[in-house]
Coordinates of C-alpha atoms in Angstrom, one line a residue:
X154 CA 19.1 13.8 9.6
X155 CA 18.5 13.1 5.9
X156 CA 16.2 10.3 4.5
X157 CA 17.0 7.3 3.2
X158 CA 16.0 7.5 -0.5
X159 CA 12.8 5.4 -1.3
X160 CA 13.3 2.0 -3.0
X161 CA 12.5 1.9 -6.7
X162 CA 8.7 0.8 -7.7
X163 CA 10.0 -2.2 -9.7
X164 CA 12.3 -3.0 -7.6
X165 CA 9.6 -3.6 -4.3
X166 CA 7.3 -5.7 -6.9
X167 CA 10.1 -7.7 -8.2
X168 CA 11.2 -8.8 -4.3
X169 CA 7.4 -9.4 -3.6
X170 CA 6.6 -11.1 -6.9
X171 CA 10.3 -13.2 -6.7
X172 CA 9.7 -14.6 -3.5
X173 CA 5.9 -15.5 -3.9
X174 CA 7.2 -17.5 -7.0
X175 CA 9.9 -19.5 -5.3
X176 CA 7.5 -19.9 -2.1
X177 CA 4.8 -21.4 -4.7
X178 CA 7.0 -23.4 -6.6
X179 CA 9.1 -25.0 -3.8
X180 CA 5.9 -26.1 -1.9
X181 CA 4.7 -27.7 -5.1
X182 CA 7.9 -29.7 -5.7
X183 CA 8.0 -30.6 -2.4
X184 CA 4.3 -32.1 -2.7
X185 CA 3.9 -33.5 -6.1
X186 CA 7.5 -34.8 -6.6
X187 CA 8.7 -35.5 -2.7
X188 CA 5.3 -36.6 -1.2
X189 CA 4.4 -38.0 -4.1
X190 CA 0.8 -36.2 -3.2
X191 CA -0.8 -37.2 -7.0
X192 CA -0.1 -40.8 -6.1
X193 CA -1.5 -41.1 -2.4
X194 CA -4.3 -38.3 -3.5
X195 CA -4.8 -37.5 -0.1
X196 CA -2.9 -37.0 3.5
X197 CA -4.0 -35.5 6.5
X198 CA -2.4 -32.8 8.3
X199 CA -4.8 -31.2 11.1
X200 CA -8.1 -32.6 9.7
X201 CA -10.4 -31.7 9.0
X202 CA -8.8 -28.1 9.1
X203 CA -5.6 -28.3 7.2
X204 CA -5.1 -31.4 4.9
X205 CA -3.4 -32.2 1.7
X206 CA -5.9 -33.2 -1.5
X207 CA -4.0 -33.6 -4.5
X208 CA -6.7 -31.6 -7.5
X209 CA -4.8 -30.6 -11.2
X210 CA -6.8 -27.6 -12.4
X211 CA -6.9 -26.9 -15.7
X212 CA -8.8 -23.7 -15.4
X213 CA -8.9 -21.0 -13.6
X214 CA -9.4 -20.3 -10.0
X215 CA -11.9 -23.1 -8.3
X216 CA -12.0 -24.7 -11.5
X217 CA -13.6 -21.6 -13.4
X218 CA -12.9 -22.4 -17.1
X219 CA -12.0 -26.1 -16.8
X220 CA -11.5 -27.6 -20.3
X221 CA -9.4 -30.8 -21.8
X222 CA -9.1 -28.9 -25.1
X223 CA -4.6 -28.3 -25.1
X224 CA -5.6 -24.9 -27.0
X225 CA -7.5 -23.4 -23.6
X226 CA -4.1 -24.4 -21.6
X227 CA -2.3 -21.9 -23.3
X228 CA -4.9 -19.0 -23.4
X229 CA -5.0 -19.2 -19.9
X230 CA -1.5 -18.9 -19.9
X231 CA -1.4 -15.7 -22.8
X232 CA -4.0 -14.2 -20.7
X233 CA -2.2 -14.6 -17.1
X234 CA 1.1 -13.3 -19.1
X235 CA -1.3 -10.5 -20.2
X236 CA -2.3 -9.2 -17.1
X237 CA 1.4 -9.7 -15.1
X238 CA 2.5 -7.1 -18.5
X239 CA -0.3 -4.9 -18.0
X240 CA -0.2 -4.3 -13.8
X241 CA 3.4 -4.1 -14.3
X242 CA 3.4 -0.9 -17.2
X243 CA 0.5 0.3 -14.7
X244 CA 2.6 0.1 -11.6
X245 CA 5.9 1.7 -13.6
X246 CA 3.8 4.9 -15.0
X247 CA 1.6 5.6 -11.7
X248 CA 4.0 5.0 -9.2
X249 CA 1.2 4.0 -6.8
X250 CA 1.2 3.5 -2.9
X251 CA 2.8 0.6 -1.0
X252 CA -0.2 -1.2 -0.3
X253 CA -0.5 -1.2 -4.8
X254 CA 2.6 -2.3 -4.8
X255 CA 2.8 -5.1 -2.5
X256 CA -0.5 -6.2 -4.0
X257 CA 0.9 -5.8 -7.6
X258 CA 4.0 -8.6 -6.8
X259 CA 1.3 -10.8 -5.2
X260 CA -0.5 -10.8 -8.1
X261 CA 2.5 -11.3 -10.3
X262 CA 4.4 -13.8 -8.7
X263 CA 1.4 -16.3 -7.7
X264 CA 0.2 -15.3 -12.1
X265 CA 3.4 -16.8 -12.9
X266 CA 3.5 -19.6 -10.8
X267 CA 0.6 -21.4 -12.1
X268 CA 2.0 -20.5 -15.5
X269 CA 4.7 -22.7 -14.8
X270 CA 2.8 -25.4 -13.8
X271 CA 0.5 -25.2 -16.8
X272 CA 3.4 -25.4 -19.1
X273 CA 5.2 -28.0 -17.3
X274 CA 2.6 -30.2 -16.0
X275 CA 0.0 -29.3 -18.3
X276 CA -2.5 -28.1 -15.4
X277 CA -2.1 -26.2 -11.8
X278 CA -0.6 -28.2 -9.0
X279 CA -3.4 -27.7 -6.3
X280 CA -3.0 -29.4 -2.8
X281 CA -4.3 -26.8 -0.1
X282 CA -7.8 -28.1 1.1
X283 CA -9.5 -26.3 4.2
X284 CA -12.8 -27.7 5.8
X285 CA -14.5 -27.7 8.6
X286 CA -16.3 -30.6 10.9
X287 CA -19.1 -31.8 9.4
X288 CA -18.3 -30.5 5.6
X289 CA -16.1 -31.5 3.5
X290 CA -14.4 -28.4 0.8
X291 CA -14.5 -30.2 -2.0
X292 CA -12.0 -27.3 -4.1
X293 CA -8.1 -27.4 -3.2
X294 CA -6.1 -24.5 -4.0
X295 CA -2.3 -23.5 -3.6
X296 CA 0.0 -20.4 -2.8
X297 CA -0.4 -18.7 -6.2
X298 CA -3.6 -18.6 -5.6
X299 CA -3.8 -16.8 -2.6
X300 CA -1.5 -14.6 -3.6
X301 CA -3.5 -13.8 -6.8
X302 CA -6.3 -13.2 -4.9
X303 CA -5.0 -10.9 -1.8
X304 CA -3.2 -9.0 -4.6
X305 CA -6.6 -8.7 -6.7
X306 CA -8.3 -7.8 -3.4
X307 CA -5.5 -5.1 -2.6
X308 CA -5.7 -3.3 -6.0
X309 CA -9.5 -2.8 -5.5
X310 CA -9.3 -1.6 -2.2
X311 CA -6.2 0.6 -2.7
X312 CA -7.4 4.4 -1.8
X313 CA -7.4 6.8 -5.2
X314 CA -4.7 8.8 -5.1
X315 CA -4.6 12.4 -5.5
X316 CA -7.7 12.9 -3.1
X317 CA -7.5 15.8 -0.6
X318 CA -8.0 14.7 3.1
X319 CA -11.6 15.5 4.2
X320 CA -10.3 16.9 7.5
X321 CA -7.7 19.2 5.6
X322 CA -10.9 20.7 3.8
X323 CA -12.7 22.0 6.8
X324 CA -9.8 23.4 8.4
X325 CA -9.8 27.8 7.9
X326 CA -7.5 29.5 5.3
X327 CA -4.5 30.2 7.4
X328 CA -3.5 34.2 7.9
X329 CA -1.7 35.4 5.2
X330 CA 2.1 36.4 7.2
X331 CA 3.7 40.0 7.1
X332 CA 6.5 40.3 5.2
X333 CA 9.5 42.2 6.7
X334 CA 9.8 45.7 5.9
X335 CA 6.3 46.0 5.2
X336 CA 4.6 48.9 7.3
X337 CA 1.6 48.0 8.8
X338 CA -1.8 49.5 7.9
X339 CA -3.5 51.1 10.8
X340 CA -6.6 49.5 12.3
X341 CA -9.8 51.3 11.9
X342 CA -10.9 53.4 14.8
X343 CA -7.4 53.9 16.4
X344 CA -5.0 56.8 16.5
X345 CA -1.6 55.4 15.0
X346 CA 1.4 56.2 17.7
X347 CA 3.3 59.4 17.3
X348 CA 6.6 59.2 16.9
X349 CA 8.8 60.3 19.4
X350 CA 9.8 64.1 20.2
X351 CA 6.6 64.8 18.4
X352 CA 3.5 65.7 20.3
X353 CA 5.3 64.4 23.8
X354 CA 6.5 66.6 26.3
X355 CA 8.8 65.1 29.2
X356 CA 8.8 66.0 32.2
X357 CA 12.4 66.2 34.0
X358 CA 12.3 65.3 37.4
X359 CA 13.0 67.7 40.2
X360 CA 15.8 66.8 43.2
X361 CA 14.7 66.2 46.1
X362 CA 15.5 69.0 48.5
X363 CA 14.7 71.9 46.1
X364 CA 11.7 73.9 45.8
X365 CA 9.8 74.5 42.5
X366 CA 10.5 78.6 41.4
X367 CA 7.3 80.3 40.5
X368 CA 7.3 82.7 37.0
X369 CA 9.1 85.4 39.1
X370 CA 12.3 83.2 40.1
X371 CA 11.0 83.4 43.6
X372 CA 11.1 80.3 45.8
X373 CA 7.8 79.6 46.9

């Protein structure tokens, strides 16, 4: 039975990228404009483990690179265009593994997610907020970020490819096979076979019931 052919590189990190972005932004709608989650600020799903805290980030993750200055909202946003542009010429040329590529449409669909929300809202829509009893996470965070990060992770971790397999080095050269035709050498020490009618005498059996004649044609 034949293969099915393999999907096309971009076409596996577009799917992953395209629904991480429609996942991200249909939460954040659903928060920010249904719930209403930047008026109420705050509601409780399974506290202290799961709740909903309303936090617009104008950095980067956790808050790295916070600023009020409108000019650092849009280099964020050239440098998170930046990187989708550059892991998606890398993934084109290198045709890497599955594990690069689902970690290269994580990366690019939760990048361009908070890009949205920088340009439209001015900062990143963050509502996720996970704690535990007796401490209080004081950072919320969102889908796009996950995904940024799991794809970040994934890229690291991704095996190098072109490496030989350890256990295929240790394994002995295999023997070289005979071609057919080829004649054999002989091995060292042994007497190669003589052909036949050379060197062989056969012996033709006698009927029972008659005796052997001696030189003189005499029955013995």
């Amino acid at each position: 039975m034949k293969k099915a052919p393999e999907s096309p590189v971009w076409r596996n990190v577009g799917l992953i990228a395209l629904l991480v972005f429609v996942v991200d932004q249909a939460l954040k709608y659903l928060v920010v404009h249904l719930l209403q989650l930047d008026r109420v600020r705050e509601i409780d799903v399974i506290s202290p483990w799961l709740n909903l805290r309303m936090a617009w980030n104008q950095g980067m993750n956790f808050g790295l690179f916070a600023s009020d200055v409108d000019v650092m909202r849009w280099v964020l946003i050239a440098i998170a265009v930046a990187v989708c542009l550059w892991v998606g010429t890398w993934v084109l040329r290198a045709k890497p593994s599955k594990l690069a590529q689902v970690s290269a449409g994580l990366l690019i669909g939760g990048a361009l997610g908070n890009v949205i929300d920088r340009m439209v809202y001015g900062a990143v829509a963050d509502f996720l907020n996970m704690s535990l009893p007796g401490w209080q996470n004081p950072y919320s965070f969102n889908v796009a970020d996950i995904a940024i990060f799991i794809g970040a992770l994934g890229l690291v971790i991704q095996p190098p490819e072109g490496k030989v397999d350890p256990a295929k080095r240790r394994q002995p050269p295999k023997p070289r096979t005979q071609q057919p035709g080829t004649p054999r050498a002989p091995r060292t020490g042994t007497k190669p076979p003589a052909p036949v009618g050379q060197g062989e005498l056969l012996l033709e059996e006698t009927p029972r019931g008659d005796k052997p004649r001696d030189e003189g044609g005499k029955a013995g």
